[in-house]
Coordinates of C-alpha atoms in Angstrom, one line a residue:
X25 CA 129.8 91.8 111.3
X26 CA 130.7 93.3 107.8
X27 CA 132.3 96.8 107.3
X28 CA 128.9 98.7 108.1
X29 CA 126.6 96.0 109.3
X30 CA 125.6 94.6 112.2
X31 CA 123.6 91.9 112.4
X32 CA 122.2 89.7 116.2
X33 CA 120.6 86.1 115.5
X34 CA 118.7 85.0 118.3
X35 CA 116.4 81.4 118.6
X36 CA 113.5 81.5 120.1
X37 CA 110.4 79.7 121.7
X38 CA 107.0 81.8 121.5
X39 CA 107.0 81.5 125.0
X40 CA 110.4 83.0 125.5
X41 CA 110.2 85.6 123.1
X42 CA 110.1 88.2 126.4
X43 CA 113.4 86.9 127.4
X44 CA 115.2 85.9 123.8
X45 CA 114.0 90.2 123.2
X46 CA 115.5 91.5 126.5
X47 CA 118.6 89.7 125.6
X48 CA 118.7 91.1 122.4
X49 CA 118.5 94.6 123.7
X50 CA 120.6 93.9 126.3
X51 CA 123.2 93.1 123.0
X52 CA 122.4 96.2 121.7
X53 CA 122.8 97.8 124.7
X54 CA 126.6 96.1 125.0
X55 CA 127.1 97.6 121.2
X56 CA 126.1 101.2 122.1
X57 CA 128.4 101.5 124.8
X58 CA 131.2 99.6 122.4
X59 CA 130.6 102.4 119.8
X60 CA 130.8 105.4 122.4
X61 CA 133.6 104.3 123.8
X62 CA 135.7 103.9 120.0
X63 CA 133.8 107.5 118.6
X64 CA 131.4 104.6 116.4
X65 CA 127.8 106.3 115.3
X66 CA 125.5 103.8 114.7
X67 CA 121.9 105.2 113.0
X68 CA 119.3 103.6 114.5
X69 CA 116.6 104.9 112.2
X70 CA 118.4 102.5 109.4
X71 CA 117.8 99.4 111.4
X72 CA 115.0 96.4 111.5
X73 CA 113.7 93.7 113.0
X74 CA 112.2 90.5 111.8
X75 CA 110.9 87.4 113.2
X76 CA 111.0 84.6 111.3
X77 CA 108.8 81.9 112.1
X78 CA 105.8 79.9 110.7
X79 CA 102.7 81.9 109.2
X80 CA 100.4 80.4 112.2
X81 CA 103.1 81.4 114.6
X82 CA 103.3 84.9 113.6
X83 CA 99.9 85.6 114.0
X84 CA 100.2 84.5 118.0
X85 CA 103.3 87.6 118.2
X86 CA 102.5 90.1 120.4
X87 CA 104.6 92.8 118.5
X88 CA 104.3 95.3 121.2
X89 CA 105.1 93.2 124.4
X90 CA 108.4 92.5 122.5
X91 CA 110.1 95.9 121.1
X92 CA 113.8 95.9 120.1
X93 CA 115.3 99.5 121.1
X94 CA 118.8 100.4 120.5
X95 CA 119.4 103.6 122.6
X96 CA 116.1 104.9 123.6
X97 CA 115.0 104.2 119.4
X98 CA 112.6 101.2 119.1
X99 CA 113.7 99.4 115.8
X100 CA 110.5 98.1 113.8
X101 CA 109.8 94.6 113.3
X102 CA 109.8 94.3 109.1
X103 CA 108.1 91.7 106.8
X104 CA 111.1 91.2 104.7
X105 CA 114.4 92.8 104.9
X106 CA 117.3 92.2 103.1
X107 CA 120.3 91.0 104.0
X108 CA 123.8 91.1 101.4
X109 CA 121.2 90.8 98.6
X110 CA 118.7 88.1 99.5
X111 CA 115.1 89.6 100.7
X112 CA 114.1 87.5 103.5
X113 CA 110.7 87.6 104.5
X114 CA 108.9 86.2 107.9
X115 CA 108.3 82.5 106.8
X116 CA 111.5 82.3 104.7
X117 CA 109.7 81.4 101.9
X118 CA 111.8 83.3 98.7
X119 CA 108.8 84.9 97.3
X120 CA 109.8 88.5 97.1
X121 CA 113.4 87.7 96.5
X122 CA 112.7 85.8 93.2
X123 CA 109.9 88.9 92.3
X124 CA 112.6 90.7 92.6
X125 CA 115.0 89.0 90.6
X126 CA 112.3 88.6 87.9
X127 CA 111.7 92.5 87.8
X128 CA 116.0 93.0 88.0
X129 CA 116.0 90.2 84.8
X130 CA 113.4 91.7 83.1
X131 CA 114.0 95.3 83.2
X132 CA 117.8 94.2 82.2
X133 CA 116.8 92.1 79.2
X134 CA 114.4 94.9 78.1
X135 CA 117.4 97.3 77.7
X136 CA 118.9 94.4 75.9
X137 CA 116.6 93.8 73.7
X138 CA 116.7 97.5 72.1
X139 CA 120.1 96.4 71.3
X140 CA 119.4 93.0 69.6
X141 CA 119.7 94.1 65.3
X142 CA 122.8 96.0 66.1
X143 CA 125.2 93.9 68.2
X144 CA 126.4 90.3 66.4
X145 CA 125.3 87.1 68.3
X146 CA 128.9 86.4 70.3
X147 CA 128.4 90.1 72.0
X148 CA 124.6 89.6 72.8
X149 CA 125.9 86.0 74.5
X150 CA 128.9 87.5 76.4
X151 CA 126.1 90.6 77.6
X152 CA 123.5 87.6 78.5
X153 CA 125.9 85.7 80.5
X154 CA 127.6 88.5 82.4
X155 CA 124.5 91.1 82.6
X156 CA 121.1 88.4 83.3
X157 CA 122.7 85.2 84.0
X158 CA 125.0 86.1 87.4
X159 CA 121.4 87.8 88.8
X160 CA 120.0 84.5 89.8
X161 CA 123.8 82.8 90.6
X162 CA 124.2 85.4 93.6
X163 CA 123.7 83.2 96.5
X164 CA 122.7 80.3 94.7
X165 CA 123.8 78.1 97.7
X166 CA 120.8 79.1 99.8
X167 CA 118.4 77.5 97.3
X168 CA 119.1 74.4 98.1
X169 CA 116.1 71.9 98.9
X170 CA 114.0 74.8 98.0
X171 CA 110.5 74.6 96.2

């Protein structure tokens, strides 16, 4: 739980999906009272779901026997979301996340570069290192044993 986020983790079969689902409602259901009772909004139109599994697994979903709703609002299952900065997508696999780093570092090296005959080499190294170089740091940790 972070200061505007919310987040339920739940493990699953593909035959208990039905039942993982209904608990996960039932969750939501707990946190919907929780927040009417404390004067808490929460928006469920800014929400999503994702299942992450193998690609052969996903296939075999049945996306509409399963629906997350949070008061009355069905919440819809998502490719990738993203979650404090990493995009996670349904096989966990990193792809869009480092596309998307690759367009953050190239769009900021690009501005750099329009810079590079006016600033001396110590400045351009100090902008390098704090501008392009902390983009692929963030949440380095999760990269581990990765592909």
């Amino acid at each position: 739980m972070y200061a505007d986020d919310i987040q339920i983790h739940r493990h699953s079969t593909l035959g208990n999906l039905g039942p993982t689902v209904s608990a996960i409602n039932s969750d939501l259901s707990n946190i919907s009272e929780w927040s009417r009772q404390y004067g808490l909004k929460v928006n469920p139109v800014k929400s999503q779901a994702i299942i992450i599994c193998s690609p052969g697994l996903g296939v075999r979903v049945d996306w509409q026997k399963a629906p997350v709703v949070y008061n009355g609002v069905t919440i819809p299952y998502c490719d990738t979301v993203k979650d404090l900065g990493l995009h996670l997508d349904q096989q966990l696999s990193y792809s869009v996340h480092v596309n998307v780093l690759s367009r953050r570092m190239f769009a900021t090296i690009r501005s750099l570069r329009r810079l590079r005959s006016v600033l001396p080499i110590p400045t351009k190294v100090m902008l390098a290192n704090s501008l392009i170089l902390y983009i692929p740091d963030y949440a380095d940790a999760c990269y581990y044993n990765l592909t």
